[in-house]
GROMACS .gro file of C-alpha atoms in nm:
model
  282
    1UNK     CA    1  -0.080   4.189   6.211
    2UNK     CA    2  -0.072   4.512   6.412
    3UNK     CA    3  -0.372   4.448   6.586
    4UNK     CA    4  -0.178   4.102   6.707
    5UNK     CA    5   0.127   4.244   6.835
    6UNK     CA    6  -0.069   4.568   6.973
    7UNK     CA    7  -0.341   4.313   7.211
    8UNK     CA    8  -0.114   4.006   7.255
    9UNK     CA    9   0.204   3.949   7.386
   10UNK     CA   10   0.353   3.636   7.304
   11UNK     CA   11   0.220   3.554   6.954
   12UNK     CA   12   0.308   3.315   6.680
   13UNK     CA   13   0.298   3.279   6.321
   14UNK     CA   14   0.218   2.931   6.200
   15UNK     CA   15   0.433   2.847   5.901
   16UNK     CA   16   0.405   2.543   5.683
   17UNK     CA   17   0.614   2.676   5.354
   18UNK     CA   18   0.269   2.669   5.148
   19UNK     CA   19   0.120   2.995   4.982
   20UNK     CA   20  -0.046   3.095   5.250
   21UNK     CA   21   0.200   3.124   5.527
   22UNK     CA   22   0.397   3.274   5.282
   23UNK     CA   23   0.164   3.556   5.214
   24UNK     CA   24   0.147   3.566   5.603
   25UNK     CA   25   0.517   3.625   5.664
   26UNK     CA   26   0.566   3.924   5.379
   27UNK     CA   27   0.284   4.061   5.474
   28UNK     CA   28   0.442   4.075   5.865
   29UNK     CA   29   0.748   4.187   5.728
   30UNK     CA   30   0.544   4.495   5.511
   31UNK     CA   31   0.386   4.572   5.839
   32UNK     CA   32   0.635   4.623   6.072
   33UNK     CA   33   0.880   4.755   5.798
   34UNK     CA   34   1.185   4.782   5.869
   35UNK     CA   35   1.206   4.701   6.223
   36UNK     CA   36   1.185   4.285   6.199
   37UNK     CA   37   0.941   4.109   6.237
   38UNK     CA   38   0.836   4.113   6.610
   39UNK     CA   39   0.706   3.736   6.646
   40UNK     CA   40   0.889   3.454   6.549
   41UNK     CA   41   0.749   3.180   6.259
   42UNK     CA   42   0.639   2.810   6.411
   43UNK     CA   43   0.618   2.507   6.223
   44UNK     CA   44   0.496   2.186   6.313
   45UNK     CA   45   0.670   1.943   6.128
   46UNK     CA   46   0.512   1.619   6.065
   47UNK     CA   47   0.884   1.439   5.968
   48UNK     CA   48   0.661   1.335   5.630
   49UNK     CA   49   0.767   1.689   5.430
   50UNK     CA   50   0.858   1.756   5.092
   51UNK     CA   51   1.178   1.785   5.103
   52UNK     CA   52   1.157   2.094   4.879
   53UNK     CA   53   0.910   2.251   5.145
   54UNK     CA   54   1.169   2.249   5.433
   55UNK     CA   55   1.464   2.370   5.174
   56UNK     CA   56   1.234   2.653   5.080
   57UNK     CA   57   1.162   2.768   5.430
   58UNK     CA   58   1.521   2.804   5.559
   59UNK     CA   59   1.630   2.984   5.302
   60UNK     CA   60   1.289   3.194   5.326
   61UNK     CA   61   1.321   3.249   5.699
   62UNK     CA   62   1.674   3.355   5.648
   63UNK     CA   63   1.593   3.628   5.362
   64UNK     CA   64   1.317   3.766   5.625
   65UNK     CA   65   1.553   3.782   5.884
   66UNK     CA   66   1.277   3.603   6.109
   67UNK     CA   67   1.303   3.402   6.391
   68UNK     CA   68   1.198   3.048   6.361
   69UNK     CA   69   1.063   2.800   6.607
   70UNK     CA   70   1.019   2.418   6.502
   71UNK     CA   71   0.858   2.146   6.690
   72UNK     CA   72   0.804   1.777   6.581
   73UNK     CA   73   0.560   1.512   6.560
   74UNK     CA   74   0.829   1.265   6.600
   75UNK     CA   75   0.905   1.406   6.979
   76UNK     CA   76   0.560   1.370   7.028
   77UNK     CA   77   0.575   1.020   6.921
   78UNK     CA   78   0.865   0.904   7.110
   79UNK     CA   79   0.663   1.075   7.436
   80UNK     CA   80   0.403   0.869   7.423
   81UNK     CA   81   0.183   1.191   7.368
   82UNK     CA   82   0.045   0.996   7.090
   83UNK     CA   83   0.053   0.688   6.865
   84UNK     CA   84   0.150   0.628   6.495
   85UNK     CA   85  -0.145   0.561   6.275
   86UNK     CA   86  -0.103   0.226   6.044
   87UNK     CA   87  -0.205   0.077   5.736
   88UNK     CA   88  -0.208   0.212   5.392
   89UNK     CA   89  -0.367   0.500   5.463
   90UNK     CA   90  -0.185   0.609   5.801
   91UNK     CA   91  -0.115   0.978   5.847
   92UNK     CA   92   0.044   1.178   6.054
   93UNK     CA   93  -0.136   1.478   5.968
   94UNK     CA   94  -0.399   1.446   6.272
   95UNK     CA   95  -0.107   1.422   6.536
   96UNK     CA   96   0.011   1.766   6.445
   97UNK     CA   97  -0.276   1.855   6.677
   98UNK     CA   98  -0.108   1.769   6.994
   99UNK     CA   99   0.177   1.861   6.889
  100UNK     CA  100   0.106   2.240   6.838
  101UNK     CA  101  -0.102   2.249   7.125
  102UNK     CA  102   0.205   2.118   7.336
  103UNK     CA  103   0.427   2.425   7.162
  104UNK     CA  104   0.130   2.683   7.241
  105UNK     CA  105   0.174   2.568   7.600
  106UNK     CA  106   0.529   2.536   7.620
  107UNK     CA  107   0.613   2.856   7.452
  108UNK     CA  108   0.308   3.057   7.621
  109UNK     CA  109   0.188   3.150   7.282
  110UNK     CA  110  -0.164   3.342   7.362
  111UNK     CA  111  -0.198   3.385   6.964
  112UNK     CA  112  -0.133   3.218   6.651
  113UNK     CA  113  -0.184   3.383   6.369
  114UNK     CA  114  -0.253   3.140   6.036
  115UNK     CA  115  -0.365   3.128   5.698
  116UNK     CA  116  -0.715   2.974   5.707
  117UNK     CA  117  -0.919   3.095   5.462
  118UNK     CA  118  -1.298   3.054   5.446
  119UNK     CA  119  -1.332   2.961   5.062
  120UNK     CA  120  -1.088   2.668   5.128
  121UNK     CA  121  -1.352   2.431   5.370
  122UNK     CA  122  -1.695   2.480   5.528
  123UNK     CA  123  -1.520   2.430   5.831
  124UNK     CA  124  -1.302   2.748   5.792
  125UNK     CA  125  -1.591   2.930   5.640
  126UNK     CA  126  -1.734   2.970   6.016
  127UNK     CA  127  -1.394   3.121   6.158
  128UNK     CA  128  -1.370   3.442   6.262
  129UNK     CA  129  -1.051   3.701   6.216
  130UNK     CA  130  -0.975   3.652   6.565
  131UNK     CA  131  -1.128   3.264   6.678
  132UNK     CA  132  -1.130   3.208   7.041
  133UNK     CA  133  -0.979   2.844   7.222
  134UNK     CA  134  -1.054   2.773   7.546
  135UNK     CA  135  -0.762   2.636   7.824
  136UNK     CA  136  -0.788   2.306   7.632
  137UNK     CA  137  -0.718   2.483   7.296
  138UNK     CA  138  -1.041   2.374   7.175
  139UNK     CA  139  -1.303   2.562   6.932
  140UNK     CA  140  -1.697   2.589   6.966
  141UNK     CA  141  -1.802   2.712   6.626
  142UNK     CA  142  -2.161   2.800   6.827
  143UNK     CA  143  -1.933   3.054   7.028
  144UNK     CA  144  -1.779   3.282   6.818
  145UNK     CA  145  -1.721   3.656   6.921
  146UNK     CA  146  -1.900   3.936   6.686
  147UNK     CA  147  -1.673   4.127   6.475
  148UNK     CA  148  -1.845   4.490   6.398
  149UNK     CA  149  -1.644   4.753   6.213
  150UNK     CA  150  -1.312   4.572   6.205
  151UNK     CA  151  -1.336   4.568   6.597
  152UNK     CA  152  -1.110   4.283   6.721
  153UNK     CA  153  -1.227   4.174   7.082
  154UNK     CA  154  -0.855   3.937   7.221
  155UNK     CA  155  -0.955   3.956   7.604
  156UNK     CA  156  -0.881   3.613   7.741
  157UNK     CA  157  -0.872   3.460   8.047
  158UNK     CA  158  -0.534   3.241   8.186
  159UNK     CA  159  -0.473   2.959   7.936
  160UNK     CA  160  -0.644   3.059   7.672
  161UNK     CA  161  -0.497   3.160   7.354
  162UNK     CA  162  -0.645   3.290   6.995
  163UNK     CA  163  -0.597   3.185   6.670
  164UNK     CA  164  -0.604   3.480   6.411
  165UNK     CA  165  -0.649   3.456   6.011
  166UNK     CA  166  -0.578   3.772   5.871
  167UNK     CA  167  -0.625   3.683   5.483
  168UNK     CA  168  -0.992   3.475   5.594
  169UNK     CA  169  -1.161   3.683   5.328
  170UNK     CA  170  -0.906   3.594   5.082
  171UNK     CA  171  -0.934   3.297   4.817
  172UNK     CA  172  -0.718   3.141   4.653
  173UNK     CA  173  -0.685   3.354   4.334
  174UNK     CA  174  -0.651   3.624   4.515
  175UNK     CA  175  -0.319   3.455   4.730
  176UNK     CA  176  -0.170   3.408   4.364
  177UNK     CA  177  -0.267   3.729   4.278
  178UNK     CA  178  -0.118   3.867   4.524
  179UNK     CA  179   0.222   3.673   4.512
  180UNK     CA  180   0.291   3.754   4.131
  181UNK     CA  181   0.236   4.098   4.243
  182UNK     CA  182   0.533   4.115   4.474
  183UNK     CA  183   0.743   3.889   4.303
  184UNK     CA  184   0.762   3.657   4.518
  185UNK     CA  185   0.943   3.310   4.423
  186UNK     CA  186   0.768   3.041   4.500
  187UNK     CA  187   0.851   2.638   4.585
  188UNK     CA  188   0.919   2.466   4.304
  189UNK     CA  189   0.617   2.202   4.386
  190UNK     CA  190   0.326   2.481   4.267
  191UNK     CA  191   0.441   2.481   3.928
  192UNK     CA  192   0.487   2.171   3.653
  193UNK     CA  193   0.652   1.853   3.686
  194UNK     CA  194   0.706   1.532   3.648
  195UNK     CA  195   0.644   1.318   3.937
  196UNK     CA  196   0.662   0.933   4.037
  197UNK     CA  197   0.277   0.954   4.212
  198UNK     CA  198  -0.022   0.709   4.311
  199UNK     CA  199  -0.314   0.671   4.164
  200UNK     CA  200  -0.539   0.666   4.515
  201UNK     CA  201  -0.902   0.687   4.495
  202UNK     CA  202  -0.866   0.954   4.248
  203UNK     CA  203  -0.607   1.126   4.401
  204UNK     CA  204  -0.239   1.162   4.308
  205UNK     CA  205   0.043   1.132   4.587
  206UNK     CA  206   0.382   1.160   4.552
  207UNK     CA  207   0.539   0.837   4.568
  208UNK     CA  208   0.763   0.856   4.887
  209UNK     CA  209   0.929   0.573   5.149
  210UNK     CA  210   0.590   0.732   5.377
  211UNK     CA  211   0.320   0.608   5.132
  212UNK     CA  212   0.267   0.215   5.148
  213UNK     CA  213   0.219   0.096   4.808
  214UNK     CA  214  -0.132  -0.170   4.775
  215UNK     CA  215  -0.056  -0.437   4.566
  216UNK     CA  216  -0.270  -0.306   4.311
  217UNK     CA  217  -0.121   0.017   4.276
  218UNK     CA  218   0.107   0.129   3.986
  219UNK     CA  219   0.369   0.376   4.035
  220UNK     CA  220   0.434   0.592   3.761
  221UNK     CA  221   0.543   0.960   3.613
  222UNK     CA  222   0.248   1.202   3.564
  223UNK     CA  223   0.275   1.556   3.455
  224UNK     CA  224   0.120   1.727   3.785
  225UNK     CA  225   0.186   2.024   4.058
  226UNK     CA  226   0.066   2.108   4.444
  227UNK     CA  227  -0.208   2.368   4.506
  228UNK     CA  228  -0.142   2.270   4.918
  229UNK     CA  229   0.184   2.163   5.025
  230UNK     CA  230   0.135   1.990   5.352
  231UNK     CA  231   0.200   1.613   5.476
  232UNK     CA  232   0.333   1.414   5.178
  233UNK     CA  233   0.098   1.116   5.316
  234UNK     CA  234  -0.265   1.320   5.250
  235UNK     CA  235  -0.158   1.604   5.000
  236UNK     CA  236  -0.254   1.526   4.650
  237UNK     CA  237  -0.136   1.657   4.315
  238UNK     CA  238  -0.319   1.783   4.038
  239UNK     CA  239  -0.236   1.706   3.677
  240UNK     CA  240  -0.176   2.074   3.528
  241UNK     CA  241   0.103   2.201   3.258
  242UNK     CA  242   0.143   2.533   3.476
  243UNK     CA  243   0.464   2.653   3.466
  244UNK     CA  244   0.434   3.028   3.585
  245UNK     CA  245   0.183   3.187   3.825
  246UNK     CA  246   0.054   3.380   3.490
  247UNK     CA  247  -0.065   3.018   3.395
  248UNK     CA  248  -0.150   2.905   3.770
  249UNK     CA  249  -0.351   3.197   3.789
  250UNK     CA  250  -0.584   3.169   3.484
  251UNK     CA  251  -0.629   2.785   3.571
  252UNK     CA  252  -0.717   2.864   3.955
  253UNK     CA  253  -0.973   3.147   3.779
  254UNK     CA  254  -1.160   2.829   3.603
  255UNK     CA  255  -1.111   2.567   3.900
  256UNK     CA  256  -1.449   2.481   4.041
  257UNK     CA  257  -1.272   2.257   4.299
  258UNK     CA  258  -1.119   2.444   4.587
  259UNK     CA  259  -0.750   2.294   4.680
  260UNK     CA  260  -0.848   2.116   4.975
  261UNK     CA  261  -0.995   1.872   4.729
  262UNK     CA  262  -0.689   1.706   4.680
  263UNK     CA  263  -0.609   1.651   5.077
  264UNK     CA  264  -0.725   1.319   5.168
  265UNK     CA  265  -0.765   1.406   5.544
  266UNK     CA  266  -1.051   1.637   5.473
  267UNK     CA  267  -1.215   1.325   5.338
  268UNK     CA  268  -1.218   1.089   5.600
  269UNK     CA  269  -1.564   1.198   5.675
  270UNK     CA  270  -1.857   1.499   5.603
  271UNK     CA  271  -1.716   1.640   5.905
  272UNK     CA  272  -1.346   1.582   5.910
  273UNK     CA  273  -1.181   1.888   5.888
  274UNK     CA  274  -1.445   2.065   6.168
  275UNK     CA  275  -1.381   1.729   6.454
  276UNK     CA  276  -1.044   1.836   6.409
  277UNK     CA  277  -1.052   2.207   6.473
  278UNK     CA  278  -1.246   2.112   6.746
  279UNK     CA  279  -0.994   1.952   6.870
  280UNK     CA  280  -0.746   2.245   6.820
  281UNK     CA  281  -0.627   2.184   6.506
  282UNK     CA  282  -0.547   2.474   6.259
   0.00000   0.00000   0.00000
């Protein structure tokens, strides 16, 4: 985080409301303790949130005393900048591309720091701490600066920005780890609960006015909780009786199936999540 604001001057942190960012953000505020927190937190909202998600980051935002920045998918629709998927399994999780690149631009952002981590997708596993984009906010895995010694190289030329994953070596245990060691509360969707969801190719979604219902699906209450909160239209649930990060944290230590298992956009093909970071997504 130091490193950012030291070699950058107009950073970002991207902030969904999931685990991660939230590690992000305290770990911002720890490090620049007890001035605040020099860059402000940008979210991309897709319009197809939990509303627990966005309830949980104003009031988080607020007890950080942070600045935060939103831009939405929804402008980018109405701009023309790009068009609404369709169908039963339309998303709007792939526009989010656009529209962050658009805020990069517009805000001059020449660094956005985020909470990739390499155990989550092979994808992510080839990121570096600090992972180059060129002026078109695109990433060339095949081009990635060498990191010796902690040594962070952010030179750049005009129009080119960074994105930079400080917990990349993290996993997931070690997030929840970390959170019940700070005592930090957490949104109400990582723990137990009963939930009108969709049985969808083996994956539970929330039932929601953004999910069109096949004829042949059955909507009913499961027992279940989030290990990703993201787009309500490709995040799954998981059935799990966790009600405490104690008990989230000895069933992550047995999961042999990272989270991004349950998002549905990282199945659309072998090489979904990677075309997409291409692209500039996160």
């Amino acid at each position: 985080m130091r490193e950012v604001a030291a070699q950058f001057e107009r950073p970002a942190l991207l902030f969904s409301g999931g685990k991660d960012s939230i590690v992000l953000s305290w770990l911002a505020r720890k490090a620049f303790w007890p001035a605040r927190i020099p860059f402000p937190l940008l979210h991309i909202d897709t319009g197809h949130n939990f509303e627990e998600t966005i309830t949980y980051r104003d009031a988080w935002v607020e007890k950080l005393n942070a600045r935060l920045q939103v831009r939405y998918v929804q402008d980018s629709i109405n701009q023309g900048r790009v068009a609404e998927e369709t169908g039963p399994n339309a998303s709007r999780n792939k526009l989010q591309t656009v529209t962050l690149l658009d805020a990069i631009e517009e805000l001059k952002i020449d660094a956005a720091i985020g909470g990739g981590r390499r155990d989550e997708e092979k994808a992510r596993a080839k990121e570096r701490f600090f992972s180059h984009r060129d002026d078109f906010g695109q990433w060339d895995p095949k081009n990635q600066r060498p990191e010796l010694w902690n040594l962070f190289n952010g030179r750049k030329h005009p129009g080119e920005h960074f994105r930079v994953f400080p917990i990349s070596n993290w996993t997931e245990l070690d997030v929840w780890q970390y959170l019940h060691h700070e005592g930090i509360e957490m949104p109400s969707l990582y723990f137990t609960h009963m939930r009108d969801c969709i049985d969808r190719d083996g994956v539970l979604f929330a039932a929601s006015s953004y999910i069109k219902v096949r004829p042949e699906e059955v909507v009913k209450p499961y027992q279940v909780r989030f290990r990703t909160v993201g787009d309500m239209t490709c995040t799954g649930a998981v059935l799990s009786p966790a009600a405490s990060m104690e008990e989230i944290i000895a069933e992550v230590s047995l999961s042999r199936v990272t989270e991004r298992g349950t998002r549905s956009d990282d199945k659309r093909s072998e090489a979904a999540m990677e075309d997409r970071k291409k692209e500039g997504y996160f």
